[in-house]
Short mmCIF file of C-alpha atoms in Angstrom, two decimals:
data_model
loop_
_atom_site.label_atom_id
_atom_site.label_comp_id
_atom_site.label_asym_id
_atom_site.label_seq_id
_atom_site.Cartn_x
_atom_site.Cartn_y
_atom_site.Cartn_z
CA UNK A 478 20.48 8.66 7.53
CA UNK A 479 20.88 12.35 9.17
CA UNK A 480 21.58 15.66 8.21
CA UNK A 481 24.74 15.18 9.82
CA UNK A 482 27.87 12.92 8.83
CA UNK A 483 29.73 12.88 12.23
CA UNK A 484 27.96 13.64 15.65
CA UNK A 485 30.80 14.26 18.72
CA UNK A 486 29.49 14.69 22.20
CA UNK A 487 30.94 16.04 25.26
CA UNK A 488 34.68 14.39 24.38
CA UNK A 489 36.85 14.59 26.51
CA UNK A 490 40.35 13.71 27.17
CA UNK A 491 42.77 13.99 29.97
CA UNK A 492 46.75 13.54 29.67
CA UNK A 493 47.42 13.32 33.19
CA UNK A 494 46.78 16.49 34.99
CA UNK A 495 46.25 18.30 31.38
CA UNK A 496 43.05 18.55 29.26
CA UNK A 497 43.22 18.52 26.22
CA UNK A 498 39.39 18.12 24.50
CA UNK A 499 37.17 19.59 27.24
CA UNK A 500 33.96 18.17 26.46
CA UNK A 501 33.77 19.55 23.20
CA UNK A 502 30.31 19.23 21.15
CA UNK A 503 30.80 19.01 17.46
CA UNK A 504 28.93 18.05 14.16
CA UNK A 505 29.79 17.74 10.91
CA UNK A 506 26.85 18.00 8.35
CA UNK A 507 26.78 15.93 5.09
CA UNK A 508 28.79 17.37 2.06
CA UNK A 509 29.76 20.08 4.48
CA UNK A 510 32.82 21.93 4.41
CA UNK A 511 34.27 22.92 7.91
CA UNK A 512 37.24 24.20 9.82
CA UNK A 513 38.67 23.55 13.00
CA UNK A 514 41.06 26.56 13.92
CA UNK A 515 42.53 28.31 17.49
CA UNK A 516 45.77 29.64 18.97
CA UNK A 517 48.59 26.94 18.73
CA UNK A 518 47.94 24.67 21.95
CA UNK A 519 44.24 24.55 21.62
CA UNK A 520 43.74 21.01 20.92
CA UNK A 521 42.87 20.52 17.46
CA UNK A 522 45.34 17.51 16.73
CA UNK A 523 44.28 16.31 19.59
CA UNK A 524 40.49 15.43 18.50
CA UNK A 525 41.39 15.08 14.98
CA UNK A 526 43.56 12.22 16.64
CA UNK A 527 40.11 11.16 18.74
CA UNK A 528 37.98 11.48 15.79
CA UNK A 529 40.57 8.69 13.67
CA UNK A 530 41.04 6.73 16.81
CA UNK A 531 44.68 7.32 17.54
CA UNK A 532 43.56 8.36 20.80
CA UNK A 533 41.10 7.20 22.81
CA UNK A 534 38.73 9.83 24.31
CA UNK A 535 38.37 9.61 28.16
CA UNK A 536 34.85 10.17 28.26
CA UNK A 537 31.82 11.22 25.61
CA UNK A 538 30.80 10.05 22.15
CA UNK A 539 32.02 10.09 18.65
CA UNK A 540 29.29 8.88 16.02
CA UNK A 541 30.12 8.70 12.33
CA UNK A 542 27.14 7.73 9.69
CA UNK A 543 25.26 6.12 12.39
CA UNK A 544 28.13 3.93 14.22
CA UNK A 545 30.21 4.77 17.21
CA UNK A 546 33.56 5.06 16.62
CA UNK A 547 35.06 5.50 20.18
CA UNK A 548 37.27 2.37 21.02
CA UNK A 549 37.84 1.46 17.07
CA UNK A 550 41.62 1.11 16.06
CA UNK A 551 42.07 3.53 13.29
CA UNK A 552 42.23 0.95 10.56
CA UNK A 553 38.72 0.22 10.54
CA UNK A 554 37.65 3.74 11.21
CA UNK A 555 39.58 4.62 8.06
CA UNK A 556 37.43 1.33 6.22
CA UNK A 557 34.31 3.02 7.56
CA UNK A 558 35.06 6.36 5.22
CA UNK A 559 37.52 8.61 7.64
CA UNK A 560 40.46 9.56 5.75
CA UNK A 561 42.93 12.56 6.76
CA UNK A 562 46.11 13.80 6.20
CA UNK A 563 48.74 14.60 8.84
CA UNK A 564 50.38 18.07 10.27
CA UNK A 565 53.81 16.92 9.50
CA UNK A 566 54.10 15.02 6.58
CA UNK A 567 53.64 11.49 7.18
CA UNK A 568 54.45 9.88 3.25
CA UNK A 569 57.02 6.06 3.10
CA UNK A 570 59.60 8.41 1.74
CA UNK A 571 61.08 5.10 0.34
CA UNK A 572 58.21 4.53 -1.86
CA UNK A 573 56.72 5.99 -4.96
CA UNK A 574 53.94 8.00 -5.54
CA UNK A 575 51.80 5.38 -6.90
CA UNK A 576 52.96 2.97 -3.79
CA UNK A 577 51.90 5.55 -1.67
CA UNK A 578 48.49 6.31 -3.05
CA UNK A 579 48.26 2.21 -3.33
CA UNK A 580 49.08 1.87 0.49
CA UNK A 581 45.94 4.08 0.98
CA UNK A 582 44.14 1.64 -1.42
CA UNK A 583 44.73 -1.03 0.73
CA UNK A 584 41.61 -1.33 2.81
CA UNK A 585 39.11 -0.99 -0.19
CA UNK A 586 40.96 -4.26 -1.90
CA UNK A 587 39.89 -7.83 -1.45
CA UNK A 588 42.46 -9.79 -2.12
CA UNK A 589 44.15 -11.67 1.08
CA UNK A 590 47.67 -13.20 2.15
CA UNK A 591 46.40 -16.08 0.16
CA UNK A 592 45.83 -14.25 -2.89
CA UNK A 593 48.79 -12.43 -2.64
CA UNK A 594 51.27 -15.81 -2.37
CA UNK A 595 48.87 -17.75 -5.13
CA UNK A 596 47.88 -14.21 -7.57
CA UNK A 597 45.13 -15.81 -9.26
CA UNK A 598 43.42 -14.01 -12.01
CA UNK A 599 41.23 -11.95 -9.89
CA UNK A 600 43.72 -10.62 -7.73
CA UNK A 601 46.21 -9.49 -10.80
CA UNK A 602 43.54 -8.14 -12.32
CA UNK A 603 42.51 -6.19 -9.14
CA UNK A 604 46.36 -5.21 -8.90
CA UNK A 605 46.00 -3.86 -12.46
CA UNK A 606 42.39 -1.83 -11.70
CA UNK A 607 44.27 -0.36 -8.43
CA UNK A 608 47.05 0.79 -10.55
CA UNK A 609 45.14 2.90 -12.76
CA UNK A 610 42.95 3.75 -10.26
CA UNK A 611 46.10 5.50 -8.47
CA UNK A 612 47.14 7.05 -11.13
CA UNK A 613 43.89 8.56 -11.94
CA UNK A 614 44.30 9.86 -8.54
CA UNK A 615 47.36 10.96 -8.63
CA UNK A 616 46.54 13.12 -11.79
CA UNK A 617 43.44 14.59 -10.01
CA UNK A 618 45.46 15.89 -7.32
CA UNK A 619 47.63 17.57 -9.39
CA UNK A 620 50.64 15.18 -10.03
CA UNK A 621 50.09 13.68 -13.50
CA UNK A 622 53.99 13.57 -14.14
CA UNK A 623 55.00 12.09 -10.87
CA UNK A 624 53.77 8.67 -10.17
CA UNK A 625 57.24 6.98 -10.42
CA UNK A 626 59.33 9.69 -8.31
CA UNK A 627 60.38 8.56 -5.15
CA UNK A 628 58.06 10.77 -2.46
CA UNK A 629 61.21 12.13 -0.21
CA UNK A 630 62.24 13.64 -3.69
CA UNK A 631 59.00 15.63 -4.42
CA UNK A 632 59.08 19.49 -3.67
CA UNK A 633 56.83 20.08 -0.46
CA UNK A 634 54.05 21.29 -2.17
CA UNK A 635 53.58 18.12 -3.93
CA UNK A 636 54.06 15.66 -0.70
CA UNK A 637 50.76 17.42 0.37
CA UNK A 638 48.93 16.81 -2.68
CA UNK A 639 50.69 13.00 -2.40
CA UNK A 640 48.92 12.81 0.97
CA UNK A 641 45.45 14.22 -0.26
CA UNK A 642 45.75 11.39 -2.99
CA UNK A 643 46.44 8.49 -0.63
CA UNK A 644 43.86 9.70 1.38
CA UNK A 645 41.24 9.66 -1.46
CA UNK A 646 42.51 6.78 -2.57
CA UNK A 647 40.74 4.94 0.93
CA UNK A 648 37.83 6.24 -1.05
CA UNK A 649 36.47 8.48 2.35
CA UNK A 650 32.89 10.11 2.95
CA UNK A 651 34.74 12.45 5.50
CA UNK A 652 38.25 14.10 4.46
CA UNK A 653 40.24 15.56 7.25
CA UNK A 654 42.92 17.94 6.86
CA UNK A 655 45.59 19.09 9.02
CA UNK A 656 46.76 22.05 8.39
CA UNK A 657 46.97 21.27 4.31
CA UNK A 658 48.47 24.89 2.95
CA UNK A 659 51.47 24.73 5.32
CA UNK A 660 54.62 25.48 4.20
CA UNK A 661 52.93 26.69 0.66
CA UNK A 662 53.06 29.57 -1.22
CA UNK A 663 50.65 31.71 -1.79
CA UNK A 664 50.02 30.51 -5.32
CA UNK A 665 50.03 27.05 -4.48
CA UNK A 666 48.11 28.16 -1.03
CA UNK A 667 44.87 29.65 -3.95
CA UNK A 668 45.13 26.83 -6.05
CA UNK A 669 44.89 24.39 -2.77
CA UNK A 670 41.96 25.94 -1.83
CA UNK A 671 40.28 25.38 -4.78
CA UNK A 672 40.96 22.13 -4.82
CA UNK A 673 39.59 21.59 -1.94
CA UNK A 674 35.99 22.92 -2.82
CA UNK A 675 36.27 20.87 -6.20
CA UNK A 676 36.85 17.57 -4.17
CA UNK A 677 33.81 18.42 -2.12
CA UNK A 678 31.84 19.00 -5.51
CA UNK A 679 32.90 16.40 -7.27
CA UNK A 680 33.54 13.50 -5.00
CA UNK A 681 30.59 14.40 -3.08
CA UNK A 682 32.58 14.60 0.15
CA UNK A 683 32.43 16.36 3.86
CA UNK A 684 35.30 18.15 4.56
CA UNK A 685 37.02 18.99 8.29
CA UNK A 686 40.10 20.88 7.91
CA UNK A 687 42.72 22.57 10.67
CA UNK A 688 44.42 25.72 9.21
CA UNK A 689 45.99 28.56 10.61
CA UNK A 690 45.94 30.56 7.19
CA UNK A 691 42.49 32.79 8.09
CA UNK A 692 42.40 33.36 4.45
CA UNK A 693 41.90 29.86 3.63
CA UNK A 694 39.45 29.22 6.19
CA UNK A 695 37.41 32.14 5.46
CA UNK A 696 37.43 31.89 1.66
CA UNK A 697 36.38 28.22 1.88
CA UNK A 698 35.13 26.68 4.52
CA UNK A 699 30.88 26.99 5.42
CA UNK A 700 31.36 26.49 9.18
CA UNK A 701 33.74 27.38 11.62
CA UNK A 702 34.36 26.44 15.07
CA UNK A 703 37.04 27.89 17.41
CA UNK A 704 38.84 26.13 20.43
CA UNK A 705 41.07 27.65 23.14
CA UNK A 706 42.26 25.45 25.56
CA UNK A 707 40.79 22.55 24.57
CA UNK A 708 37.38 24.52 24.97
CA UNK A 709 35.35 25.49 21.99
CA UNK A 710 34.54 28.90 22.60
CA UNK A 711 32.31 30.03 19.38
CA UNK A 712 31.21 28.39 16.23
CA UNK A 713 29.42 29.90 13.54
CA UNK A 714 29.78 31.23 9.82
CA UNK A 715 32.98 33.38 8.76
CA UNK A 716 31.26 36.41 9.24
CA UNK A 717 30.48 35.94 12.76
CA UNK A 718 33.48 34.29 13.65
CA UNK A 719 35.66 37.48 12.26
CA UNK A 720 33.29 39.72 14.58
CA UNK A 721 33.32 37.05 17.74
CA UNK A 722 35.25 38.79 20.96
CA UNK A 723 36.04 35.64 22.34
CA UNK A 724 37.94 34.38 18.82
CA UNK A 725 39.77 37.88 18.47
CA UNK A 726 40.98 37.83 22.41
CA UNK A 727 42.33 34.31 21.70
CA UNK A 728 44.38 34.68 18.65
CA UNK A 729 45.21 38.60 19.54
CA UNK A 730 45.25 38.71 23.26
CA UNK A 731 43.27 40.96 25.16
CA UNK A 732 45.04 43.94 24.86
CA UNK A 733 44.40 44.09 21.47
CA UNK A 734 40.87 43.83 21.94
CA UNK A 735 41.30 46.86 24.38
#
């Protein structure tokens, strides 16, 4: 056991002629809360996607709680302890709530096909302990009223919390989030934030979150580092990032920095 969850080193990956993660160093400490931000472009999806294995980095290193995680489809990183959210709202809009949060359950149950077809009394009663479970969930993230609603039908702000719940509900040591507060209001943008520093508290978690709000990331998160072009150019705490050159050229041009 280290100080530090998830160790990345020099990824890289190429789409052809463009690069996208340019052999990025990266770390994630243990009950940690951090944030990934830079100008739209910058690559941030793109090594969230590397850290879940949707893609597949073209060269360097991705270590989570001691096991390498480059060339592992995402299902198993997710049963290792990944979970994340998406930048556009990935829910089964034909499902529930509870289905939804119970879909995320899936790879923590032990039940088989078998099981399934036959439902002996361990798997109904696991069926039963998932089904609270979910809804216990689906009251800590804020929906206590909702578990039966059909997830297309919930207001936006809720189909984020849905997705935080499903993603709890693979019961992760590392929570990513991809840009969580879009799309919110600023009320539901403060409340979201808190949230997010009660899940770390309380669930013990570490925490890796995209956002563009600078609010957000500087009233919450304990680490930030910057990328530009699939570079990262700084990393540090809020205070030095907010007086960084590099970060203020990027998002404001240089120009402004003039």
């Amino acid at each position: 056991m280290t100080d530090d969850l998830l160790v990345a080193t020099k990824v890289r990956k190429e789409f052809g002629g463009l690069l996208a993660s340019d052999d990025i160093d990266f770390t994630i400490p243990r009950g940690a809360i951090v944030a990934l931000i830079g100008p739209n472009g910058a690559g941030k999806t793109t090594f969230f996607n590397q850290l879940t294995g949707v893609y597949k980095p073209t060269s360097g290193s991705i270590v989570f709680d001691g096991t390498e995680v480059v060339n592992m489809p995402p299902h198993a990183i997710t049963a290792l302890g990944i979970g994340r959210t998406f930048q556009n709202i990935r829910l089964f809009s034909q499902m529930s709530a509870l289905e939804n949060v119970l879909v995320g359950m899936h790879c923590r149950l032990r039940s088989g096909i078998l099981g399934a077809i036959i439902r002996p009394g361990r798997v109904k009663q696991e069926e039963v302990e998932a089904r609270d479970r979910a809804r216990e969930l689906l009251v800590y993230c804020g929906l206590p009223r909702r578990h039966n609603e059909r997830s297309s039908s919930l207001p936006y702000g809720d189909q984020r919390r849905l997705e935080v719940a499903r993603a709890l509900a693979t019961d992760p040591k590392l929570l990513l989030l991809d840009e969580p507060t879009a799309g919110m209001n600023p009320q539901e943008t403060s409340d979201f934030t808190s949230f997010v520093r009660r899940v770390r508290d309380e669930k013990g978690l570490s925490v890796l979150l995209i956002e563009h709000d600078m609010k957000v990331v500087m009233g919450v998160s304990e680490r930030i580092t910057v990328l530009e072009y699939g570079a990262k150019i700084a990393e540090g705490a809020a205070e030095e990032i907010q007086a960084d050159e590099r970060v203020i050229e990027a998002y404001l041009g240089k120009g402004a920095v003039a």
